[in-house]
Coordinates of C-alpha atoms in Angstrom, one line a residue:
M715 CA -17.0 23.5 15.4
E716 CA -18.9 20.5 13.4
A717 CA -22.6 21.3 13.7
G718 CA -23.5 18.6 10.9
I719 CA -26.5 19.1 8.6
W720 CA -26.9 22.3 10.5
S721 CA -23.7 23.9 9.3
L722 CA -25.7 23.9 6.1
L723 CA -28.9 25.8 7.7
P724 CA -27.4 29.6 6.7
A725 CA -26.5 29.0 3.1
V726 CA -29.8 27.2 2.5
L727 CA -31.9 30.1 4.3
A728 CA -29.9 32.8 2.4
I729 CA -30.8 30.9 -0.7
V730 CA -34.7 30.4 0.3
L731 CA -35.0 33.8 1.2
A732 CA -33.2 35.3 -1.7
I733 CA -35.8 33.4 -3.8
I734 CA -39.0 34.5 -1.6
T735 CA -37.3 38.1 -1.1
K736 CA -35.6 39.2 -3.8
Q737 CA -33.1 41.0 -1.6
V738 CA -30.1 39.3 -1.5
V739 CA -28.4 41.9 1.3
L740 CA -31.2 40.7 3.8
S741 CA -31.0 36.7 2.8
L742 CA -27.1 36.9 3.3
G743 CA -27.8 38.7 6.6
A744 CA -30.2 36.3 7.8
G745 CA -27.8 33.6 6.9
I746 CA -25.1 35.1 8.6
I747 CA -27.4 35.6 12.2
I748 CA -28.6 32.4 12.3
G749 CA -25.1 31.0 11.4
A750 CA -23.9 33.1 14.4
L751 CA -26.6 31.8 16.7
I752 CA -25.9 28.2 15.9
L753 CA -21.9 28.8 16.6
N754 CA -22.7 30.3 19.9
G755 CA -25.2 28.3 21.4
F756 CA -28.2 30.7 20.7
N757 CA -27.0 32.7 22.9
P758 CA -27.9 36.4 21.0
V759 CA -25.5 38.3 22.8
A760 CA -22.3 36.3 22.0
A761 CA -23.8 35.9 18.6
F762 CA -24.1 39.2 18.2
T763 CA -20.5 40.1 19.1
S764 CA -19.2 37.5 17.3
I765 CA -20.8 38.5 13.9
T766 CA -19.4 42.4 14.5
A767 CA -15.7 41.1 15.2
T768 CA -16.0 38.7 12.0
L769 CA -17.6 41.5 9.9
I770 CA -14.9 44.2 11.2
E771 CA -12.1 41.6 10.8
N772 CA -12.9 41.1 6.8
V773 CA -14.1 44.3 6.0
A774 CA -10.5 46.1 7.9
D775 CA -7.8 43.1 6.1
P776 CA -5.1 45.3 4.7
E777 CA -3.5 42.6 2.5
W778 CA -6.8 41.7 0.2
N779 CA -10.5 43.0 1.4
T780 CA -9.8 46.6 1.9
P781 CA -8.1 47.4 -1.2
I782 CA -10.8 45.3 -3.4
I783 CA -13.4 47.6 -1.3
V784 CA -11.2 51.0 -2.5
F785 CA -10.8 49.5 -5.9
C786 CA -14.7 48.5 -6.3
L787 CA -15.5 52.4 -5.2
L788 CA -12.6 54.0 -7.5
L789 CA -14.2 52.1 -10.3
G790 CA -17.4 53.0 -9.7
G791 CA -16.3 57.1 -9.8
I792 CA -14.6 56.3 -13.0
I793 CA -17.2 54.6 -14.9
G794 CA -19.5 57.7 -13.6
M795 CA -17.3 60.5 -15.0
I796 CA -17.2 58.5 -18.1
N797 CA -21.0 58.1 -18.4
A798 CA -21.2 61.9 -17.8
S799 CA -18.5 63.0 -20.4
K800 CA -21.1 61.8 -22.8
A801 CA -18.4 59.5 -24.6
A802 CA -20.5 56.8 -25.5
T803 CA -23.1 58.8 -27.7
A804 CA -19.8 60.4 -29.4
F805 CA -18.4 57.0 -30.0
G806 CA -21.7 55.9 -31.4
N807 CA -21.9 58.3 -34.0
F808 CA -18.2 57.3 -35.2
I809 CA -19.3 53.6 -35.3
A810 CA -22.6 54.8 -37.1
R811 CA -20.4 56.0 -40.4
R812 CA -18.6 52.5 -40.7
V813 CA -21.1 50.0 -39.9
R814 CA -23.7 49.3 -43.3
T815 CA -25.3 45.7 -42.4
Q816 CA -27.2 43.6 -39.8
R817 CA -24.2 41.2 -39.6
G818 CA -21.6 44.3 -39.0
G819 CA -24.1 46.1 -36.7
L820 CA -24.2 42.9 -34.1
L821 CA -20.6 41.7 -34.6
T822 CA -19.6 45.8 -33.9
T823 CA -22.0 45.1 -30.7
W824 CA -20.2 42.5 -29.7
F825 CA -16.7 43.7 -29.7
L826 CA -17.6 46.5 -28.0
G827 CA -19.2 44.2 -25.3
V828 CA -16.3 42.3 -25.2
L829 CA -13.8 45.6 -25.3
V830 CA -16.2 47.2 -22.2
F831 CA -15.3 44.4 -19.7
I832 CA -14.5 46.4 -16.6
D833 CA -18.1 46.1 -15.4
D834 CA -21.5 44.6 -16.4
Y835 CA -23.4 47.9 -15.6
F836 CA -21.3 50.0 -17.7
N837 CA -20.9 47.6 -20.4
S838 CA -25.0 47.7 -21.3
L839 CA -25.5 51.1 -20.8
S840 CA -22.6 52.3 -22.8
V841 CA -22.6 49.9 -25.7
G842 CA -26.3 50.3 -25.7
A843 CA -25.7 54.0 -26.0
I844 CA -23.4 53.5 -28.7
M845 CA -25.5 50.7 -30.7
R846 CA -29.1 51.6 -30.1
P847 CA -29.4 54.3 -33.1
V848 CA -27.2 52.0 -35.4
S849 CA -29.4 49.1 -35.1
D850 CA -32.7 50.8 -35.6
R851 CA -31.1 52.3 -39.0
L852 CA -29.8 48.5 -39.5
G853 CA -33.4 46.8 -39.1
I854 CA -32.1 45.1 -36.0
S855 CA -34.7 44.6 -33.4
R856 CA -34.1 45.8 -29.9
E857 CA -34.7 42.7 -28.4
K858 CA -31.9 41.3 -30.5
L859 CA -30.0 44.0 -29.6
A860 CA -30.7 43.2 -26.0
Y861 CA -29.4 40.1 -26.1
T862 CA -26.2 41.2 -27.5
L863 CA -25.7 43.4 -24.7
D864 CA -26.9 40.9 -22.1
S865 CA -24.3 38.3 -23.7
T866 CA -21.5 40.2 -23.8
A867 CA -22.1 42.1 -20.3
A868 CA -21.8 39.2 -17.0
P869 CA -20.0 36.7 -19.6
V870 CA -17.4 38.9 -20.4
C871 CA -17.0 40.4 -16.9
I872 CA -16.4 36.6 -15.6
L873 CA -13.4 36.1 -17.9
A874 CA -11.8 39.5 -18.0
P875 CA -8.9 39.7 -16.0
V876 CA -9.3 43.4 -15.0
S877 CA -12.8 44.1 -13.9
T878 CA -15.4 44.4 -10.7
W879 CA -16.1 41.3 -10.7
V880 CA -12.4 39.4 -10.8
A881 CA -11.8 41.8 -7.7
Y882 CA -15.0 40.3 -6.1
V883 CA -14.1 36.9 -7.2
M884 CA -10.5 37.3 -6.4
S885 CA -11.8 38.4 -2.7
L886 CA -14.0 35.1 -2.5
L887 CA -11.5 32.9 -3.1
A888 CA -8.7 34.3 -1.1
T889 CA -10.9 33.7 1.9
E890 CA -11.6 30.2 1.0
F891 CA -8.6 29.2 -0.3
S892 CA -6.6 30.6 2.9
A893 CA -9.4 28.5 5.3
A894 CA -8.7 24.9 3.2
G895 CA -4.6 25.8 3.4
I896 CA -4.3 25.6 -0.4
D897 CA -1.5 27.8 -1.3
K898 CA -2.5 29.5 -4.6
N899 CA -2.4 33.2 -5.9
P900 CA -6.2 33.9 -6.2
F901 CA -5.5 36.3 -9.7
V902 CA -3.6 33.2 -11.1
A903 CA -6.4 30.8 -10.1
F904 CA -8.9 32.9 -11.7
I905 CA -6.7 33.1 -14.7
E906 CA -6.6 29.0 -14.6
L907 CA -10.8 29.3 -14.4
I908 CA -11.2 31.0 -17.7
P909 CA -10.5 27.7 -19.9
Y910 CA -13.0 26.0 -17.9
N911 CA -16.1 28.8 -17.6
F912 CA -17.5 26.7 -20.4
Y913 CA -21.2 28.5 -20.2
A914 CA -19.7 32.6 -20.2
L915 CA -17.3 31.1 -23.4
L916 CA -20.1 29.4 -25.2
A917 CA -22.6 32.3 -24.7
L918 CA -20.1 34.3 -26.3
V919 CA -19.8 32.0 -29.0
L920 CA -23.5 31.9 -29.5
V921 CA -23.7 35.5 -30.4
V922 CA -20.9 35.5 -33.2
I923 CA -22.6 32.4 -35.0
L924 CA -26.4 34.1 -34.6
A925 CA -24.8 36.8 -36.0
I926 CA -22.8 35.3 -39.0
I927 CA -25.5 33.0 -40.2
G928 CA -28.2 35.2 -39.4
K929 CA -30.5 33.1 -38.4
D930 CA -33.0 33.4 -35.1
Y931 CA -35.1 31.0 -33.3
G932 CA -37.7 31.1 -30.5
P933 CA -39.6 34.1 -30.1
M934 CA -36.6 36.4 -31.5
V935 CA -37.9 35.6 -34.9
A936 CA -41.0 37.2 -34.6
A937 CA -39.0 40.3 -32.9
Q938 CA -37.1 40.3 -36.2
A939 CA -39.7 40.1 -38.2
R940 CA -42.0 43.1 -36.8
T941 CA -38.7 45.5 -36.6
R942 CA -38.0 47.6 -40.0
A943 CA -35.1 50.2 -40.2
S944 CA -36.2 53.3 -39.1
E945 CA -35.6 56.5 -41.3
S946 CA -35.9 59.0 -39.0
E947 CA -32.9 57.7 -37.1
Q948 CA -30.9 58.4 -40.1
A949 CA -30.1 62.3 -39.4
E950 CA -29.2 62.2 -35.6
T951 CA -25.4 61.1 -36.3
N952 CA -23.5 64.2 -35.7
S953 CA -19.8 64.3 -36.6
S954 CA -17.5 62.8 -34.2
G955 CA -13.6 62.3 -34.2
L956 CA -10.7 60.4 -32.9
L957 CA -10.7 62.4 -30.0
S958 CA -14.3 61.6 -29.2
V959 CA -13.5 57.8 -29.6
L960 CA -10.9 58.1 -26.8
D961 CA -13.0 59.8 -24.5
L962 CA -14.1 56.4 -24.0
L963 CA -11.2 53.9 -24.8
L964 CA -8.6 55.7 -22.8
P965 CA -9.8 56.0 -19.4
M966 CA -10.1 52.2 -19.6
L967 CA -7.0 51.3 -21.3
S968 CA -5.1 53.1 -18.6
L969 CA -7.2 51.2 -16.2
V970 CA -5.9 47.8 -17.7
L971 CA -2.5 48.7 -18.5
V972 CA -1.4 50.1 -15.1
T973 CA -3.1 47.4 -13.0
L974 CA -1.2 44.7 -15.3
I975 CA 1.9 46.8 -14.8
G976 CA 1.5 47.1 -10.8
M977 CA 1.0 43.3 -10.5
L978 CA 4.3 42.9 -12.2
A979 CA 5.7 45.1 -9.9
T980 CA 4.3 43.6 -6.9
G981 CA 5.7 40.4 -8.2
G982 CA 9.2 41.6 -8.5
Y983 CA 9.5 41.5 -12.7
F984 CA 11.2 45.0 -12.4
E985 CA 13.7 43.6 -9.9
G986 CA 15.1 41.3 -12.6
G987 CA 15.7 37.5 -12.4
I988 CA 12.1 36.7 -12.9
G989 CA 9.7 36.1 -15.8
I990 CA 6.4 37.6 -16.2
A991 CA 4.4 34.4 -15.6
D992 CA 6.5 33.8 -12.1
A993 CA 6.1 37.7 -11.5
F994 CA 2.2 37.4 -11.8
R995 CA 2.3 34.0 -9.9
E996 CA 4.0 35.9 -7.3
S997 CA 2.2 39.3 -7.2
D998 CA -0.1 41.0 -4.9
P999 CA -3.1 41.5 -7.3
A1000 CA -5.1 43.7 -4.7
M1001 CA -2.6 46.1 -4.8
G1002 CA -2.3 46.0 -8.3
L1003 CA -5.6 46.9 -8.8
I1004 CA -5.3 50.0 -6.6
Y1005 CA -2.5 50.9 -8.3
G1006 CA -4.6 51.1 -11.7
G1007 CA -7.8 52.3 -9.9
V1008 CA -6.0 55.4 -8.5
F1009 CA -4.0 56.0 -11.6
S1010 CA -6.6 55.6 -13.9
L1011 CA -8.8 58.0 -12.2
L1012 CA -6.3 60.6 -12.0
F1013 CA -5.9 60.2 -16.1
T1014 CA -9.3 60.4 -16.5
I1015 CA -10.0 63.3 -14.3
V1016 CA -6.9 65.4 -16.5
W1017 CA -7.9 64.1 -19.7
Y1018 CA -11.5 65.6 -19.5
L1019 CA -10.6 68.7 -18.2
C1020 CA -7.9 68.9 -21.0
R1021 CA -11.1 68.1 -23.6
R1022 CA -13.0 71.1 -21.4
Q1023 CA -15.2 68.7 -19.7
P1024 CA -17.1 71.2 -16.8
V1025 CA -15.9 70.1 -13.8
T1026 CA -19.3 69.9 -11.8
R1027 CA -20.5 67.7 -14.6
L1028 CA -17.4 65.5 -13.6
M1029 CA -18.2 65.6 -10.0
E1030 CA -21.3 64.6 -10.3
G1031 CA -20.5 61.5 -12.3
F1032 CA -17.9 60.4 -9.8
G1033 CA -20.5 61.1 -6.9
D1034 CA -23.0 58.8 -9.0
G1035 CA -20.9 56.1 -10.1
F1036 CA -19.5 56.2 -6.6
K1037 CA -23.1 55.4 -4.9
S1038 CA -23.9 53.1 -7.6
M1039 CA -20.8 50.7 -6.0
L1040 CA -22.2 50.9 -2.4
D1041 CA -24.7 48.1 -2.6
P1042 CA -22.1 45.7 -4.0
V1043 CA -19.3 46.7 -1.8
I1044 CA -22.1 45.8 1.1
I1045 CA -23.1 42.1 -0.4
L1046 CA -19.1 41.7 -0.8
A1047 CA -19.0 42.4 3.1
L1048 CA -21.7 40.0 4.0
A1049 CA -20.2 37.5 1.3
W1050 CA -16.6 37.5 3.6
T1051 CA -18.8 37.1 6.6
I1052 CA -21.1 34.2 5.7
G1053 CA -17.9 32.4 4.2
S1054 CA -16.4 33.0 7.5
V1055 CA -19.2 31.7 9.7
T1056 CA -19.9 28.9 7.1
G1057 CA -16.4 28.1 7.4
E1058 CA -16.7 27.9 10.9
L1059 CA -19.9 25.5 11.1
G1060 CA -17.7 23.1 8.8
A1061 CA -20.4 23.2 6.3
G1062 CA -18.3 22.6 3.2
E1063 CA -16.6 19.4 5.1
Y1064 CA -20.2 18.3 5.9
L1065 CA -21.4 18.3 2.3
A1066 CA -18.5 16.7 1.0
S1067 CA -19.0 13.8 3.6
V1068 CA -22.3 13.7 2.0
I1069 CA -21.5 13.9 -1.6
G1070 CA -19.0 11.5 -1.3
A1071 CA -21.3 8.8 0.0
N1072 CA -24.0 9.2 -1.9
I1073 CA -23.0 11.2 -5.7
P1074 CA -20.4 10.1 -7.6
A1075 CA -17.6 12.8 -7.9
F1076 CA -17.5 13.0 -11.8
V1077 CA -21.1 14.5 -11.8
L1078 CA -20.2 17.4 -9.0
P1079 CA -19.2 20.1 -11.5
L1080 CA -22.5 19.4 -13.5
L1081 CA -24.6 19.3 -10.1
L1082 CA -23.1 22.6 -9.1
F1083 CA -23.6 24.2 -12.2
A1084 CA -27.0 23.5 -12.2
I1085 CA -27.5 24.3 -8.8
A1086 CA -25.9 27.5 -9.1
G1087 CA -27.8 27.9 -12.3
F1088 CA -31.3 27.9 -10.3
T1089 CA -29.9 30.1 -7.5
G1090 CA -28.7 32.6 -9.8
F1091 CA -32.3 32.5 -11.4
S1092 CA -34.1 32.5 -8.4
T1093 CA -32.1 35.6 -7.1
G1094 CA -31.3 37.7 -10.3
S1095 CA -27.7 38.0 -8.9
S1096 CA -24.4 36.3 -9.5
W1097 CA -22.6 38.0 -6.7
G1098 CA -25.0 36.6 -4.2
T1099 CA -24.7 33.1 -5.8
F1100 CA -20.9 33.3 -5.8
A1101 CA -21.6 34.2 -2.2
I1102 CA -23.5 31.6 -1.5
M1103 CA -22.1 28.6 -3.3
I1104 CA -18.1 29.2 -3.2
P1105 CA -17.7 28.5 0.5
L1106 CA -19.3 25.4 0.0
A1107 CA -17.7 24.2 -3.0
V1108 CA -13.7 24.6 -2.4
P1109 CA -14.0 22.5 0.9
A1110 CA -16.3 19.8 -0.7
A1111 CA -13.9 19.7 -3.8
M1112 CA -10.8 19.3 -1.5
A1113 CA -12.4 16.3 0.4
V1114 CA -13.9 14.6 -2.3
N1115 CA -11.1 15.3 -5.2
P1116 CA -8.7 18.0 -5.2
E1117 CA -8.3 17.8 -8.9
L1118 CA -11.7 18.9 -9.6
L1119 CA -11.3 22.1 -7.7
M1120 CA -10.8 24.1 -10.8
P1121 CA -14.5 22.3 -12.6
M1122 CA -16.4 22.8 -9.8
L1123 CA -15.4 26.4 -8.7
A1124 CA -15.6 27.4 -12.9
A1125 CA -19.4 25.4 -12.7
V1126 CA -20.4 27.9 -9.7
L1127 CA -19.2 30.7 -11.8
G1128 CA -20.7 29.8 -14.9
G1129 CA -23.8 28.8 -13.4
A1130 CA -24.4 32.2 -11.6
V1131 CA -23.8 33.8 -14.9
F1132 CA -26.3 31.4 -16.7
G1133 CA -29.1 31.9 -14.0
D1134 CA -28.3 35.8 -13.8
H1135 CA -28.5 35.6 -17.7
C1136 CA -32.3 34.3 -18.0
S1137 CA -33.6 36.0 -14.7
P1138 CA -36.0 39.0 -15.3
L1139 CA -34.9 39.9 -12.2
S1140 CA -31.1 40.2 -12.7
D1141 CA -29.5 43.8 -12.5
S1142 CA -27.7 42.9 -15.7
T1143 CA -30.6 42.0 -17.3
I1144 CA -33.1 45.1 -16.7
L1145 CA -30.1 47.0 -17.4
S1146 CA -29.7 45.4 -21.0
S1147 CA -33.0 46.0 -21.8
A1148 CA -32.6 49.5 -20.5
G1149 CA -29.5 50.2 -22.6
A1150 CA -31.4 48.8 -25.9
G1151 CA -34.8 50.7 -25.4
C1152 CA -36.5 47.4 -24.9
N1153 CA -39.5 45.8 -23.3
H1154 CA -38.0 44.0 -20.4
I1155 CA -40.4 41.3 -20.4
D1156 CA -40.0 40.7 -24.4
H1157 CA -36.1 41.0 -23.8
V1158 CA -36.4 38.3 -21.4
S1159 CA -38.3 35.7 -23.5
T1160 CA -36.5 36.2 -26.2
Q1161 CA -33.6 35.5 -24.7
L1162 CA -34.5 32.6 -22.8
P1163 CA -34.2 30.1 -25.6
Y1164 CA -30.3 31.2 -26.3
A1165 CA -29.5 30.9 -22.8
L1166 CA -30.6 27.3 -22.5
T1167 CA -28.9 26.5 -25.9
G1168 CA -25.7 27.8 -24.3
A1169 CA -26.3 26.2 -20.9
A1170 CA -27.1 22.7 -22.6
A1171 CA -23.8 22.9 -24.5
A1172 CA -21.8 24.0 -21.2
A1173 CA -23.7 20.8 -19.3
V1174 CA -21.9 18.7 -21.6
A1175 CA -18.5 20.2 -21.3
F1176 CA -18.7 20.4 -17.4
L1177 CA -20.1 16.2 -17.8
L1178 CA -16.6 16.1 -19.6
A1179 CA -14.8 18.0 -17.1
G1180 CA -15.8 15.8 -13.9
F1181 CA -14.1 12.6 -15.6
G1182 CA -10.5 14.7 -15.3
I1183 CA -11.2 15.3 -19.5
S1184 CA -9.0 18.9 -19.9
P1185 CA -10.6 21.7 -20.4
W1186 CA -9.3 22.3 -24.0
L1187 CA -11.4 19.3 -25.1
A1188 CA -14.2 19.5 -23.0
L1189 CA -14.4 22.9 -24.4
P1190 CA -14.3 21.9 -28.4
A1191 CA -17.1 19.2 -27.4
G1192 CA -19.7 21.7 -25.6
L1193 CA -18.8 23.8 -29.2
L1194 CA -19.8 21.0 -31.1
V1195 CA -22.9 20.8 -29.0
L1196 CA -23.7 24.0 -29.3
I1197 CA -23.3 24.4 -33.1
A1198 CA -25.3 21.3 -33.6
L1199 CA -28.2 22.5 -31.7
V1200 CA -28.2 25.6 -33.4
R1201 CA -28.2 24.0 -36.7
F1202 CA -31.3 22.0 -35.4
L1203 CA -33.2 25.2 -34.0
T1204 CA -32.6 28.0 -36.4
T1205 CA -35.0 29.4 -38.7
R1206 CA -34.4 31.9 -41.6
P1207 CA -36.3 35.5 -40.4
A1208 CA -38.5 37.0 -42.5
P1209 CA -37.0 39.9 -43.4
I1210 CA -34.3 39.6 -46.0
Q1211 CA -31.3 41.4 -44.2
K1212 CA -31.5 45.2 -44.9
T1213 CA -28.7 47.7 -45.4
L1214 CA -28.2 51.1 -45.6
D1215 CA -27.5 50.8 -49.4
S1216 CA -31.0 49.0 -50.2

């Protein structure tokens, strides 16, 4: 069905309602309903039947969607058990005896944030629990810790090949690729998107630059200046050995390794006659995630029981983690459904026709980055922004210039993460404040100049990508802009860097 300008109404309504109500589920639901009404001539009975059938068809898809839902729930349970085991606290004690400077503390926080890539919520809370007492002793402000946590949460998860985020994004790509007739493995597409994901990459680099040079700008200067090392915290470090460190690392390593092995197996690698790259290209990523999730769950249970963790604590942790994934799963199901509805309405094709007639193609990645950033900031939800924007970006790219598919998709991902990174409504921003023990508004205000710096550099890279320039050239150009902006903006903080020995 070609609905013309009305085909955009479901997505526009979802964005507007999300901005007004801050409720992503409600907004997606409203967009689905109005889209179904348009599709069915405003017959409410037919619209209800259509919505129900589409929702069931998407959720009950055994080849992709159902395994993704199962993986998300399994991963939630694993994260819940890790949290219940107090492994993060033990790991923090292990780290505290080895890090003695502010630079070392910030870089260690960054490294742990990159290491804990399976979920942004788990990242912020676990790394925050590990590094908060260490940061206090080193005189690192809670605001600077919260910024580092936030910058290694969503930006890391959108780059990691095994995480709740990659499962979600691949599910959206699979749906849209199928609708657009694109013969590409969603996992391979996700890997190809990584070098184009300029904002996430530059946000990570910015944390390292600021840690190494020991300078800040904006409200963060005052936050750092009023922070003093807390002597009272120094006595709280308890003995923690290698086994306590393994309590945190082994469950995550088992998940990653078995997932990758499972993908190689489904791609025929172990049958011989096929290389690793070809095996990944021919793999079934959804089943690989299921293999990794099931094995990691069983391994985590056995490991913690051998470590004499109470069974009741593990079960409570599993239940809490399982429940924490219910909202993302609901959003995922609604995202699939609104994608199907907008696809049937021909929204992507209409948008492409309007864009092709009025907007130069090279501007599209930058434009999508800005729109996704505004939507993510207004809604506080990367996932909600993905759900709204990806169904529009794929057909638009294929109609205007298929060579811009990767830059345009990466612009949606990067813009959504940027908006989420800045938004005071974002779950990951709120949890970063909580993980650092920082006032939430203080965190948002001190982080915003840094996020805008990364976005400005990423915008330059997306503009270059719109001209067809390789990401391996556009990314260094963005990095040079980032370095120039940091050099222009930074001022040396008032306190002399403090070490534990001083």
